[in-house]
Amino acid sequence: MKRVHRVLVTVTTALTLLAAPTAALAVPGNAHRAGLQEGLDGITATSAVGALMEVRDEDGVWRGTSGVAELGTTREVSAHGRFRMGSITKTFVATVTLQLVAEGRLELDDTVETWLPGAVPDGHRITVRHLLDHTSGVPDYRPTLPMPPTPEFLDNRLRTWSAAELVQRAVAGPPAFEPPGSDYAYSNTGYLLLGQIIEKATGRSYREEIERRVVRPLRLRGTSLPGMSPHIQGPHPHGYVPIRQGTEKRLVDVTVMNPSVMGAGGEMISTTSDLNRFMAALLDGRLLPGRLLDKMKTPGVENGTYGLGLRWQDTSCGVRVYGNDGDALAYQSWSFSTEDRRRQVTIALTPDFRGDPDDAVDALLDKAFCD
């Protein structure tokens, strides 16, 4: 789920945080990275409980952490900790979808109606390509659900949601725009539909296909698709959301939650190392043929920055980086690579909602890619 924190009311009550320990693991000769730890510490000082980061480049690997893994403790964030990656899941789903296109089992111009009859209104006009690049006009289901800071959010934290149920909630409202293909509107619903299409095309769930085609071949040992399991296995920072209590808000630990509410749009768990390896493999052509990787990097609308499950941005030094970012309510993450794969950067944090970390993270990404 992308950028949920933009719609959350920031926590205005005072937060009593313990001193934020920091740690950095680096190979020799990394003087140009001197400001990365300072940048991480700045984020936890203003807008996060904990943060972790990994940079891979020609000099080797640098890892840094900041803040604490759990409020009320002095336990440091593990540099190899796992976190909910949110919408970076979409890049995995898109990769598998395009692999099926390469195999002739799907076409980008196949309609939703062909694969999922009756699933969405006007499904005969909405294509797989439209779902991938968020130009379908299918409304996002997320606004139909109770979300923080409303207390009702906690009533559903362990509930199992089916993709069909969430799609039905979304399409009960009008389309975001029409006709399909004429505009861009970010839609988690579109990726739930892609997950269902993958299952129809292969006879296996999108989870099985991602594990079979991406996770196991790349040996992403810290990456998983939990389905309905509410737990994060292995070392991990705790995640929190603000919940309204009377006239105030308090941070509630929602590390344990049923990720089916995110499904194919954002359920996956990973590590900074795994995401860096995945992005490098994707851009290296190990997962897709060149023609489809080029389509992945083609915007769905003029002057856009989102293609087929892949996003990009230009740094201050003129280097374009490709990847994605994700918001899983209590976890936020960013994973990008240069097109030549010479440098990959992944950042993850557990926000505390005192402020919006986006600008600080963008500045840190810029430093990591340009210094």
PDB file of N, CA and C in Angstrom, residues 195-236:
ATOM      1  N   GLY A 195      -2.894 -10.706  -9.488  1.00  0.00           N
ATOM      2  CA  GLY A 195      -2.654 -11.928  -8.742  1.00  0.00           C
ATOM      3  C   GLY A 195      -3.633 -13.019  -9.133  1.00  0.00           C
ATOM      4  N   GLN A 196      -4.895 -12.653  -9.324  1.00  0.00           N
ATOM      5  CA  GLN A 196      -5.903 -13.629  -9.738  1.00  0.00           C
ATOM      6  C   GLN A 196      -5.653 -14.112 -11.170  1.00  0.00           C
ATOM      7  N   ILE A 197      -5.211 -13.209 -12.036  1.00  0.00           N
ATOM      8  CA  ILE A 197      -4.927 -13.591 -13.430  1.00  0.00           C
ATOM      9  C   ILE A 197      -3.748 -14.551 -13.485  1.00  0.00           C
ATOM     10  N   ILE A 198      -2.709 -14.310 -12.684  1.00  0.00           N
ATOM     11  CA  ILE A 198      -1.575 -15.238 -12.629  1.00  0.00           C
ATOM     12  C   ILE A 198      -2.052 -16.635 -12.252  1.00  0.00           C
ATOM     13  N   GLU A 199      -2.956 -16.711 -11.278  1.00  0.00           N
ATOM     14  CA  GLU A 199      -3.465 -18.016 -10.856  1.00  0.00           C
ATOM     15  C   GLU A 199      -4.257 -18.693 -11.968  1.00  0.00           C
ATOM     16  N   LYS A 200      -5.058 -17.921 -12.691  1.00  0.00           N
ATOM     17  CA  LYS A 200      -5.828 -18.484 -13.803  1.00  0.00           C
ATOM     18  C   LYS A 200      -4.910 -18.995 -14.911  1.00  0.00           C
ATOM     19  N   ALA A 201      -3.843 -18.246 -15.178  1.00  0.00           N
ATOM     20  CA  ALA A 201      -2.954 -18.592 -16.287  1.00  0.00           C
ATOM     21  C   ALA A 201      -2.044 -19.769 -15.971  1.00  0.00           C
ATOM     22  N   THR A 202      -1.729 -19.984 -14.700  1.00  0.00           N
ATOM     23  CA  THR A 202      -0.752 -21.008 -14.341  1.00  0.00           C
ATOM     24  C   THR A 202      -1.322 -22.177 -13.565  1.00  0.00           C
ATOM     25  N   GLY A 203      -2.480 -21.976 -12.941  1.00  0.00           N
ATOM     26  CA  GLY A 203      -3.019 -23.008 -12.066  1.00  0.00           C
ATOM     27  C   GLY A 203      -2.383 -23.004 -10.691  1.00  0.00           C
ATOM     28  N   ARG A 204      -1.503 -22.017 -10.450  1.00  0.00           N
ATOM     29  CA  ARG A 204      -0.868 -21.865  -9.140  1.00  0.00           C
ATOM     30  C   ARG A 204      -1.055 -20.434  -8.665  1.00  0.00           C
ATOM     31  N   SER A 205      -1.027 -20.226  -7.357  1.00  0.00           N
ATOM     32  CA  SER A 205      -1.213 -18.892  -6.811  1.00  0.00           C
ATOM     33  C   SER A 205      -0.043 -17.991  -7.194  1.00  0.00           C
ATOM     34  N   TYR A 206      -0.280 -16.683  -7.136  1.00  0.00           N
ATOM     35  CA  TYR A 206       0.816 -15.756  -7.416  1.00  0.00           C
ATOM     36  C   TYR A 206       1.938 -15.941  -6.407  1.00  0.00           C
ATOM     37  N   ARG A 207       1.612 -16.339  -5.174  1.00  0.00           N
ATOM     38  CA  ARG A 207       2.648 -16.585  -4.166  1.00  0.00           C
ATOM     39  C   ARG A 207       3.570 -17.722  -4.622  1.00  0.00           C
ATOM     40  N   GLU A 208       2.973 -18.824  -5.059  1.00  0.00           N
ATOM     41  CA  GLU A 208       3.774 -19.954  -5.528  1.00  0.00           C
ATOM     42  C   GLU A 208       4.622 -19.566  -6.729  1.00  0.00           C
ATOM     43  N   GLU A 209       4.051 -18.782  -7.642  1.00  0.00           N
ATOM     44  CA  GLU A 209       4.796 -18.397  -8.842  1.00  0.00           C
ATOM     45  C   GLU A 209       5.949 -17.450  -8.515  1.00  0.00           C
ATOM     46  N   ILE A 210       5.742 -16.506  -7.600  1.00  0.00           N
ATOM     47  CA  ILE A 210       6.834 -15.610  -7.206  1.00  0.00           C
ATOM     48  C   ILE A 210       7.944 -16.403  -6.521  1.00  0.00           C
ATOM     49  N   GLU A 211       7.577 -17.324  -5.651  1.00  0.00           N
ATOM     50  CA  GLU A 211       8.590 -18.135  -4.975  1.00  0.00           C
ATOM     51  C   GLU A 211       9.338 -19.011  -5.977  1.00  0.00           C
ATOM     52  N   ARG A 212       8.627 -19.605  -6.914  1.00  0.00           N
ATOM     53  CA  ARG A 212       9.229 -20.534  -7.874  1.00  0.00           C
ATOM     54  C   ARG A 212      10.094 -19.826  -8.897  1.00  0.00           C
ATOM     55  N   ARG A 213       9.660 -18.645  -9.334  1.00  0.00           N
ATOM     56  CA  ARG A 213      10.318 -17.963 -10.438  1.00  0.00           C
ATOM     57  C   ARG A 213      11.346 -16.905 -10.006  1.00  0.00           C
ATOM     58  N   VAL A 214      11.182 -16.376  -8.796  1.00  0.00           N
ATOM     59  CA  VAL A 214      12.040 -15.256  -8.380  1.00  0.00           C
ATOM     60  C   VAL A 214      12.761 -15.537  -7.066  1.00  0.00           C
ATOM     61  N   VAL A 215      12.009 -15.837  -6.017  1.00  0.00           N
ATOM     62  CA  VAL A 215      12.609 -15.944  -4.682  1.00  0.00           C
ATOM     63  C   VAL A 215      13.634 -17.068  -4.611  1.00  0.00           C
ATOM     64  N   ARG A 216      13.265 -18.266  -5.043  1.00  0.00           N
ATOM     65  CA  ARG A 216      14.203 -19.394  -4.943  1.00  0.00           C
ATOM     66  C   ARG A 216      15.361 -19.277  -5.929  1.00  0.00           C
ATOM     67  N   PRO A 217      15.135 -18.942  -7.211  1.00  0.00           N
ATOM     68  CA  PRO A 217      16.282 -18.816  -8.128  1.00  0.00           C
ATOM     69  C   PRO A 217      17.306 -17.769  -7.691  1.00  0.00           C
ATOM     70  N   LEU A 218      16.849 -16.668  -7.099  1.00  0.00           N
ATOM     71  CA  LEU A 218      17.774 -15.626  -6.658  1.00  0.00           C
ATOM     72  C   LEU A 218      18.278 -15.845  -5.238  1.00  0.00           C
ATOM     73  N   ARG A 219      17.804 -16.899  -4.590  1.00  0.00           N
ATOM     74  CA  ARG A 219      18.205 -17.229  -3.227  1.00  0.00           C
ATOM     75  C   ARG A 219      17.946 -16.061  -2.268  1.00  0.00           C
ATOM     76  N   LEU A 220      16.734 -15.561  -2.339  1.00  0.00           N
ATOM     77  CA  LEU A 220      16.326 -14.462  -1.464  1.00  0.00           C
ATOM     78  C   LEU A 220      15.811 -15.074  -0.159  1.00  0.00           C
ATOM     79  N   ARG A 221      16.734 -15.439   0.711  1.00  0.00           N
ATOM     80  CA  ARG A 221      16.387 -16.242   1.880  1.00  0.00           C
ATOM     81  C   ARG A 221      15.622 -15.468   2.945  1.00  0.00           C
ATOM     82  N   GLY A 222      15.678 -14.136   2.889  1.00  0.00           N
ATOM     83  CA  GLY A 222      14.932 -13.341   3.853  1.00  0.00           C
ATOM     84  C   GLY A 222      13.607 -12.841   3.324  1.00  0.00           C
ATOM     85  N   THR A 223      13.209 -13.340   2.145  1.00  0.00           N
ATOM     86  CA  THR A 223      11.999 -12.854   1.480  1.00  0.00           C
ATOM     87  C   THR A 223      10.902 -13.906   1.546  1.00  0.00           C
ATOM     88  N   SER A 224       9.688 -13.481   1.867  1.00  0.00           N
ATOM     89  CA  SER A 224       8.582 -14.424   1.970  1.00  0.00           C
ATOM     90  C   SER A 224       7.274 -13.770   1.578  1.00  0.00           C
ATOM     91  N   LEU A 225       6.311 -14.619   1.266  1.00  0.00           N
ATOM     92  CA  LEU A 225       4.934 -14.203   1.002  1.00  0.00           C
ATOM     93  C   LEU A 225       4.073 -14.846   2.079  1.00  0.00           C
ATOM     94  N   PRO A 226       3.728 -14.098   3.116  1.00  0.00           N
ATOM     95  CA  PRO A 226       3.109 -14.711   4.295  1.00  0.00           C
ATOM     96  C   PRO A 226       1.659 -15.126   4.126  1.00  0.00           C
ATOM     97  N   GLY A 227       0.972 -14.629   3.099  1.00  0.00           N
ATOM     98  CA  GLY A 227      -0.425 -15.008   2.928  1.00  0.00           C
ATOM     99  C   GLY A 227      -1.291 -14.482   4.047  1.00  0.00           C
ATOM    100  N   MET A 228      -1.787 -15.383   4.889  1.00  0.00           N
ATOM    101  CA  MET A 228      -2.628 -14.990   6.028  1.00  0.00           C
ATOM    102  C   MET A 228      -1.860 -14.977   7.343  1.00  0.00           C
ATOM    103  N   SER A 229      -0.604 -15.420   7.329  1.00  0.00           N
ATOM    104  CA  SER A 229       0.168 -15.489   8.573  1.00  0.00           C
ATOM    105  C   SER A 229       0.470 -14.090   9.085  1.00  0.00           C
ATOM    106  N   PRO A 230       0.163 -13.791  10.342  1.00  0.00           N
ATOM    107  CA  PRO A 230       0.329 -12.425  10.836  1.00  0.00           C
ATOM    108  C   PRO A 230       1.733 -12.098  11.339  1.00  0.00           C
ATOM    109  N   HIS A 231       2.616 -13.087  11.360  1.00  0.00           N
ATOM    110  CA  HIS A 231       3.908 -12.896  12.007  1.00  0.00           C
ATOM    111  C   HIS A 231       5.026 -12.630  11.002  1.00  0.00           C
ATOM    112  N   ILE A 232       6.055 -11.923  11.441  1.00  0.00           N
ATOM    113  CA  ILE A 232       7.283 -11.740  10.680  1.00  0.00           C
ATOM    114  C   ILE A 232       8.331 -12.639  11.317  1.00  0.00           C
ATOM    115  N   GLN A 233       8.818 -13.603  10.557  1.00  0.00           N
ATOM    116  CA  GLN A 233       9.797 -14.545  11.088  1.00  0.00           C
ATOM    117  C   GLN A 233      11.195 -13.918  11.081  1.00  0.00           C
ATOM    118  N   GLY A 234      12.026 -14.297  12.039  1.00  0.00           N
ATOM    119  CA  GLY A 234      13.392 -13.805  12.084  1.00  0.00           C
ATOM    120  C   GLY A 234      13.472 -12.428  12.710  1.00  0.00           C
ATOM    121  N   PRO A 235      14.679 -11.861  12.791  1.00  0.00           N
ATOM    122  CA  PRO A 235      14.837 -10.531  13.389  1.00  0.00           C
ATOM    123  C   PRO A 235      14.091  -9.477  12.593  1.00  0.00           C
ATOM    124  N   HIS A 236      13.425  -8.552  13.304  1.00  0.00           N
ATOM    125  CA  HIS A 236      12.655  -7.518  12.608  1.00  0.00           C
ATOM    126  C   HIS A 236      12.356  -6.371  13.571  1.00  0.00           C
TER     127      HIS A 236
END
